[in-house]
Amino acid sequence: MLIKNYYTILDRRTDSSAEVFRVSLNKDCDVYRGHFPEKPVCPGVCNMQMIVECASLVAGAGLRIGSIKQCRLTTLVTPVDYPVVEVRVTLLPSDDGSYHLEATIGQAADVYLSLKAELLKLDAIAND
Amino acid sequence: MMFRGEQIYQLMPQRPPIVMVDVVQSLTDKSADTALTVKTDNIFVENGVLREAGMIEHIAQTAAIFAGYPAFRDGGQPRLGYIGELRKFKITALPRLADTLVTHLDLVAEAAGVTLVEAHTCVAGNCVAEGQMKVFLKDS
Amino acid sequence: MEKQELIAKVNSVLAEEFEVDESLITPDANIKQTLDLDSLSLVDMVALIENEFGVKIQSNELTSIPTFQSLYDYLSQRV
């Protein structure tokens, strides 16, 4: 996990073509010391990274974002107001070894963050 | 150079460990130029490489500084810039420890309180990231 | 740019950018509803118009451009 103890995966289930991870957001994570002092707010990039890490579990390989078609942050998520959220990941492998990702963070029908991106294998980058 | 290190705290509310801009080279009402040197204590570094979340946060903070600057320049509090959307983002390579990210940002358009900017980031002259962001301002 | 040509270009660039069928773009149709614009995507239309026609729609003018016809008229006076 990139950001130490940012979240914990509580459980995982399959829901038609999506993998759904129920995660708890840890309000004591060090990132909240600076984002923001006395007012913990989830950094959008940390939630995006959480999606990438869940997607890596689905793919069974370390992945990184190659390109983002669109990422919408429609709700201000905080670990105090939203201690548990769901990360829905739909991952379609493309023939060139990359993955097409459509993912959301939310609860039931509410979507707080939506992400449409292409993910690449991480190790393929590290040694280039 | 306009702002460096802790001077930047006047321009944005983010504080360590998530300050991802260490130099503000220039700011106008149409553009911004910033930089970030990747250090070992950067929370977005993994296996000696700055992950894409750190690159995006660096650009997001550049956009927030740009959007909030007029209020600061006119003597007020910098308003809190939130990122509402990212589009057409491309991350070509992950910077390594000790690399310096140099970012140029341009205003594209404004409408209904949302500012659309376009930015690209280079390391040693090679473009490593580029994309569009939408920022909206809230009173911090 | 001749008005008919302007209308054709407006319709095609908007249909492509916002991924809607061009047949939905009719003169009296409401722009926000037809293109499914919200506060975040409205600025994309402003950016597209400026990029394609060199005309910068000011934030406060947007409320006076509700339909495609009003957009054609606004542009034809400025292009």
Coordinates of C-alpha atoms in Angstrom, one line a residue:
Chain A
M1 CA 0.0 0.0 0.0
L2 CA 1.5 3.3 -1.1
I3 CA 0.1 5.5 1.6
K4 CA 0.7 3.5 4.8
N5 CA -2.6 2.6 6.7
Y6 CA -4.8 4.8 4.5
Y7 CA -7.4 2.2 4.3
T8 CA -8.2 -1.5 5.1
I9 CA -10.1 -3.9 2.8
L10 CA -13.0 -5.3 4.9
D11 CA -14.3 -7.7 2.3
R12 CA -14.6 -8.3 -1.5
R13 CA -17.4 -9.7 -3.6
T14 CA -18.2 -10.1 -7.3
D15 CA -21.2 -8.2 -8.6
S16 CA -21.9 -9.0 -12.3
S17 CA -18.8 -7.7 -14.2
A18 CA -17.5 -5.6 -11.2
E19 CA -15.3 -6.6 -8.2
V20 CA -16.6 -4.7 -5.2
F21 CA -14.2 -4.0 -2.3
R22 CA -15.7 -2.7 1.0
V23 CA -13.0 -0.6 2.6
S24 CA -12.7 1.3 5.8
L25 CA -10.9 4.7 5.6
N26 CA -8.5 5.3 8.6
K27 CA -8.9 8.8 10.0
D28 CA -5.6 8.5 11.9
C29 CA -3.6 8.1 8.7
D30 CA -0.6 10.5 8.6
V31 CA -1.8 12.1 5.4
Y32 CA -4.5 13.9 7.3
R33 CA -1.9 15.8 9.3
G34 CA -1.5 18.0 6.2
H35 CA -4.8 17.5 4.3
F36 CA -5.9 19.5 6.2
P37 CA -4.8 20.5 9.7
E38 CA -7.7 19.8 12.1
K39 CA -10.0 19.0 9.0
P40 CA -9.3 15.6 7.6
V41 CA -10.4 15.4 3.9
C42 CA -9.5 12.5 1.6
P43 CA -7.0 13.6 -1.1
G44 CA -8.6 12.7 -4.4
V45 CA -5.3 11.2 -5.5
C46 CA -5.2 8.9 -2.5
N47 CA -8.6 7.6 -3.4
M48 CA -7.5 7.2 -7.0
Q49 CA -4.4 5.2 -5.8
M50 CA -6.8 3.1 -3.6
I51 CA -8.7 2.2 -6.8
V52 CA -5.5 1.3 -8.6
E53 CA -4.4 -0.9 -5.8
C54 CA -7.8 -2.7 -5.8
A55 CA -7.5 -3.1 -9.6
S56 CA -4.0 -4.6 -9.1
L57 CA -5.6 -7.2 -6.9
V58 CA -8.2 -8.0 -9.6
A59 CA -5.5 -8.2 -12.3
G60 CA -3.1 -10.1 -10.1
A61 CA -0.3 -7.7 -11.1
G62 CA 1.1 -4.3 -10.0
L63 CA -0.6 -1.6 -12.1
R64 CA -0.2 2.1 -12.6
I65 CA -2.3 4.7 -14.3
G66 CA -1.2 5.2 -17.9
S67 CA -3.9 7.7 -19.0
I68 CA -7.1 9.1 -17.6
K69 CA -10.0 9.6 -19.9
Q70 CA -12.0 11.2 -17.1
C71 CA -12.0 11.3 -13.3
R72 CA -14.8 13.1 -11.6
L73 CA -14.7 13.9 -7.9
T74 CA -18.3 14.8 -7.2
T75 CA -18.5 14.4 -3.4
L76 CA -16.0 15.7 -0.8
V77 CA -15.1 12.5 1.0
T78 CA -13.7 12.6 4.5
P79 CA -12.8 9.6 6.7
V80 CA -15.0 10.9 9.5
D81 CA -18.2 11.3 7.5
Y82 CA -17.5 8.3 5.3
P83 CA -15.6 5.7 7.5
V84 CA -16.6 2.8 5.1
V85 CA -17.0 3.1 1.3
E86 CA -17.2 0.7 -1.6
V87 CA -14.7 0.6 -4.4
R88 CA -16.2 -0.9 -7.6
V89 CA -13.7 -2.0 -10.2
T90 CA -14.5 -3.2 -13.7
L91 CA -11.2 -4.2 -15.5
L92 CA -11.0 -5.3 -19.1
P93 CA -7.6 -6.5 -20.3
S94 CA -6.7 -5.1 -23.7
D95 CA -4.6 -7.2 -26.2
D96 CA -1.5 -4.9 -25.7
G97 CA -1.2 -5.9 -22.1
S98 CA -2.8 -2.8 -20.7
Y99 CA -6.2 -2.7 -18.9
H100 CA -9.3 -0.6 -19.5
L101 CA -10.6 0.5 -16.0
E102 CA -14.0 1.8 -15.1
A103 CA -14.3 2.3 -11.3
T104 CA -16.2 4.2 -8.7
I105 CA -16.0 5.0 -5.0
G106 CA -19.3 5.4 -3.3
Q107 CA -22.0 3.6 -1.3
A108 CA -25.1 1.9 -2.8
A109 CA -26.3 4.2 -5.5
D110 CA -24.2 7.2 -4.5
V111 CA -21.0 7.8 -6.4
Y112 CA -18.4 10.1 -4.9
L113 CA -15.6 9.5 -7.4
S114 CA -15.7 8.0 -10.8
L115 CA -12.6 7.0 -12.9
K116 CA -12.2 5.9 -16.5
A117 CA -8.6 5.1 -17.2
E118 CA -6.1 2.9 -18.9
L119 CA -3.8 1.0 -16.5
L120 CA -0.3 -0.3 -17.4
K121 CA 1.7 -3.1 -15.8
L122 CA 3.9 -1.4 -13.1
D123 CA 7.1 -3.5 -13.5
A124 CA 7.1 -2.9 -17.2
I125 CA 7.9 0.8 -16.4
A126 CA 10.3 0.4 -13.5
N127 CA 13.1 -1.0 -15.6
D128 CA 12.7 1.1 -18.8
Chain B
M1 CA 11.2 33.0 -8.5
M2 CA 8.2 34.0 -6.5
F3 CA 7.6 31.5 -3.6
R4 CA 9.7 28.7 -2.2
G5 CA 9.3 26.1 0.6
E6 CA 7.2 27.4 3.5
Q7 CA 6.4 30.7 1.6
I8 CA 4.0 28.5 -0.4
Y9 CA 2.0 27.9 2.7
Q10 CA 0.5 31.3 2.1
L11 CA -1.0 30.1 -1.2
M12 CA -2.5 26.8 -0.3
P13 CA -3.8 25.1 2.9
Q14 CA -2.0 21.7 2.3
R15 CA 0.8 21.0 4.8
P16 CA 3.3 18.2 5.2
P17 CA 3.4 15.4 4.5
I18 CA 1.3 16.3 1.4
V19 CA 3.0 19.5 0.1
M20 CA 3.8 18.6 -3.5
V21 CA 5.1 22.0 -4.8
D22 CA 8.4 23.4 -3.5
V23 CA 8.9 26.3 -5.9
V24 CA 6.5 28.7 -7.5
Q25 CA 8.5 30.1 -10.4
S26 CA 5.8 32.4 -11.8
L27 CA 2.1 33.2 -11.5
T28 CA 0.1 35.4 -13.8
D29 CA -3.7 35.5 -14.4
K30 CA -3.2 33.2 -17.4
S31 CA -0.5 30.8 -16.3
A32 CA 1.6 29.3 -13.5
D33 CA 5.0 27.7 -13.4
T34 CA 6.0 25.5 -10.5
A35 CA 8.5 22.8 -9.6
L36 CA 9.0 19.8 -7.2
T37 CA 12.1 17.9 -6.4
V38 CA 11.5 14.2 -5.5
K39 CA 12.9 13.5 -2.0
T40 CA 13.1 10.3 0.0
D41 CA 10.5 11.5 2.5
N42 CA 7.9 12.0 -0.2
I43 CA 4.9 9.9 0.8
F44 CA 4.1 9.1 -2.9
V45 CA 7.6 7.5 -3.5
E46 CA 7.7 3.7 -3.8
N47 CA 10.8 1.7 -4.8
G48 CA 12.7 4.9 -5.6
V49 CA 10.0 6.1 -8.0
L50 CA 7.4 8.8 -7.6
R51 CA 4.0 7.2 -8.2
E52 CA 1.4 8.8 -10.5
A53 CA -0.7 9.9 -7.5
G54 CA 2.2 12.2 -6.5
M55 CA 2.5 13.6 -10.0
I56 CA -1.2 14.4 -10.2
E57 CA -1.2 15.9 -6.7
H58 CA 1.7 18.1 -7.7
I59 CA -0.3 19.4 -10.8
A60 CA -3.5 19.7 -8.7
Q61 CA -1.7 21.9 -6.1
T62 CA -0.3 24.0 -9.0
A63 CA -3.9 24.4 -10.3
A64 CA -5.2 25.2 -6.8
I65 CA -2.4 27.8 -6.2
F66 CA -3.1 29.3 -9.7
A67 CA -6.9 29.5 -9.0
G68 CA -6.5 30.9 -5.5
Y69 CA -3.8 33.4 -6.2
P70 CA -5.9 36.4 -7.3
A71 CA -7.6 36.5 -3.9
F72 CA -4.2 36.3 -2.2
R73 CA -2.7 39.0 -4.4
D74 CA -5.6 41.3 -3.6
G75 CA -4.8 41.0 0.0
G76 CA -7.3 38.4 1.0
Q77 CA -7.1 34.8 2.2
P78 CA -6.2 32.3 -0.6
R79 CA -9.4 30.5 -1.4
L80 CA -9.4 26.7 -1.2
G81 CA -9.1 25.2 -4.7
Y82 CA -10.8 21.8 -5.1
I83 CA -10.2 19.6 -8.1
G84 CA -13.6 18.6 -9.6
E85 CA -12.4 16.7 -12.6
L86 CA -9.4 15.5 -14.5
R87 CA -9.5 14.8 -18.3
K88 CA -7.3 13.7 -21.1
F89 CA -4.5 13.0 -18.7
K90 CA -1.4 11.1 -19.9
I91 CA 1.4 9.8 -17.6
T92 CA 4.3 8.8 -19.8
A93 CA 6.9 8.0 -17.1
L94 CA 7.3 7.9 -13.4
P95 CA 10.0 10.3 -12.1
R96 CA 12.8 8.9 -9.9
L97 CA 14.3 10.1 -6.6
A98 CA 16.2 13.4 -7.0
D99 CA 14.4 14.2 -10.3
T100 CA 12.9 17.7 -10.5
L101 CA 9.4 18.0 -11.9
V102 CA 8.9 21.3 -13.8
T103 CA 5.3 22.2 -14.5
H104 CA 3.7 24.7 -16.8
L105 CA 0.0 25.4 -16.5
D106 CA -2.3 27.5 -18.7
L107 CA -5.8 28.8 -18.2
V108 CA -8.1 27.4 -20.8
A109 CA -11.5 28.8 -19.9
E110 CA -13.8 29.7 -17.0
A111 CA -17.5 29.3 -16.6
A112 CA -20.0 29.2 -13.7
G113 CA -17.2 29.2 -11.1
V114 CA -15.2 26.4 -12.6
T115 CA -11.7 27.1 -14.0
L116 CA -10.4 24.7 -16.7
V117 CA -6.6 24.5 -16.9
E118 CA -4.2 22.5 -18.9
A119 CA -0.8 21.5 -17.6
H120 CA 2.3 19.6 -18.6
T121 CA 5.1 18.4 -16.4
C122 CA 8.7 17.7 -17.6
V123 CA 11.8 16.1 -16.0
A124 CA 15.1 17.2 -17.5
G125 CA 13.2 18.5 -20.5
N126 CA 11.2 15.3 -21.2
C127 CA 7.4 15.5 -20.8
V128 CA 6.3 12.9 -18.2
A129 CA 2.7 14.0 -17.6
E130 CA 0.1 16.3 -19.2
G131 CA -3.7 16.8 -18.9
Q132 CA -6.6 19.0 -18.1
M133 CA -8.1 19.8 -14.7
K134 CA -11.1 21.6 -13.4
V135 CA -10.8 23.6 -10.2
F136 CA -13.5 25.2 -8.3
L137 CA -13.0 27.6 -5.4
K138 CA -14.4 27.4 -1.9
D139 CA -13.8 29.8 1.0
S140 CA -11.3 27.9 3.2
Chain C
M1 CA -18.3 32.4 -42.1
E2 CA -21.8 32.0 -43.7
K3 CA -24.6 31.3 -41.2
Q4 CA -25.6 27.9 -42.6
E5 CA -21.9 26.8 -42.5
L6 CA -21.6 28.1 -38.9
I7 CA -24.6 26.1 -37.8
A8 CA -23.3 22.9 -39.4
K9 CA -19.9 23.4 -37.7
V10 CA -21.4 24.2 -34.3
N11 CA -23.6 21.1 -34.4
S12 CA -20.8 18.7 -35.5
V13 CA -18.2 19.9 -33.0
L14 CA -20.7 19.8 -30.1
A15 CA -22.1 16.4 -31.0
E16 CA -18.6 15.0 -31.2
E17 CA -17.2 16.5 -28.0
F18 CA -20.3 15.6 -25.9
E19 CA -21.0 12.3 -27.6
V20 CA -24.6 13.0 -28.6
D21 CA -26.4 12.2 -31.8
E22 CA -26.4 15.3 -34.0
S23 CA -30.1 14.8 -34.8
L24 CA -30.8 15.8 -31.1
I25 CA -29.3 19.3 -31.8
T26 CA -32.3 21.3 -33.0
P27 CA -32.6 25.1 -32.9
D28 CA -35.1 25.3 -30.0
A29 CA -33.5 22.5 -27.9
N30 CA -32.0 23.5 -24.6
I31 CA -28.2 23.2 -24.7
K32 CA -27.6 22.1 -21.1
Q33 CA -30.3 19.4 -21.3
T34 CA -29.3 18.1 -24.8
L35 CA -25.6 17.9 -24.1
D36 CA -26.2 16.8 -20.5
L37 CA -24.1 19.7 -19.2
D38 CA -23.6 20.3 -15.5
S39 CA -21.5 22.9 -13.7
L40 CA -18.3 20.9 -14.3
S41 CA -18.9 20.3 -18.1
L42 CA -20.3 23.7 -19.0
V43 CA -16.7 25.1 -19.1
D44 CA -15.8 22.4 -21.7
M45 CA -18.4 24.0 -24.1
V46 CA -17.0 27.5 -23.5
A47 CA -13.5 26.2 -24.2
L48 CA -14.6 24.3 -27.3
I49 CA -16.4 27.4 -28.7
E50 CA -13.4 29.6 -28.1
N51 CA -11.1 27.0 -29.6
E52 CA -13.2 26.4 -32.7
F53 CA -14.6 29.9 -33.4
G54 CA -12.2 32.2 -31.5
V55 CA -15.2 33.6 -29.6
K56 CA -14.8 33.9 -25.8
I57 CA -18.3 33.5 -24.1
Q58 CA -18.1 35.4 -20.8
S59 CA -19.3 33.6 -17.7
N60 CA -22.2 36.0 -17.2
E61 CA -23.4 35.7 -20.8
L62 CA -24.1 32.0 -20.5
T63 CA -27.6 32.5 -19.0
S64 CA -28.6 34.5 -22.1
I65 CA -27.6 31.5 -24.3
P66 CA -30.1 28.7 -23.3
T67 CA -30.9 27.2 -26.7
F68 CA -28.9 26.3 -29.8
Q69 CA -30.6 29.0 -31.8
S70 CA -29.4 31.6 -29.3
L71 CA -25.9 30.2 -29.6
Y72 CA -26.0 30.5 -33.4
D73 CA -27.2 34.1 -33.2
Y74 CA -24.5 34.9 -30.5
L75 CA -21.8 33.5 -32.7
S76 CA -23.0 34.8 -36.0
Q77 CA -22.6 38.4 -34.6
R78 CA -19.1 37.7 -33.5
V79 CA -17.5 35.3 -35.9

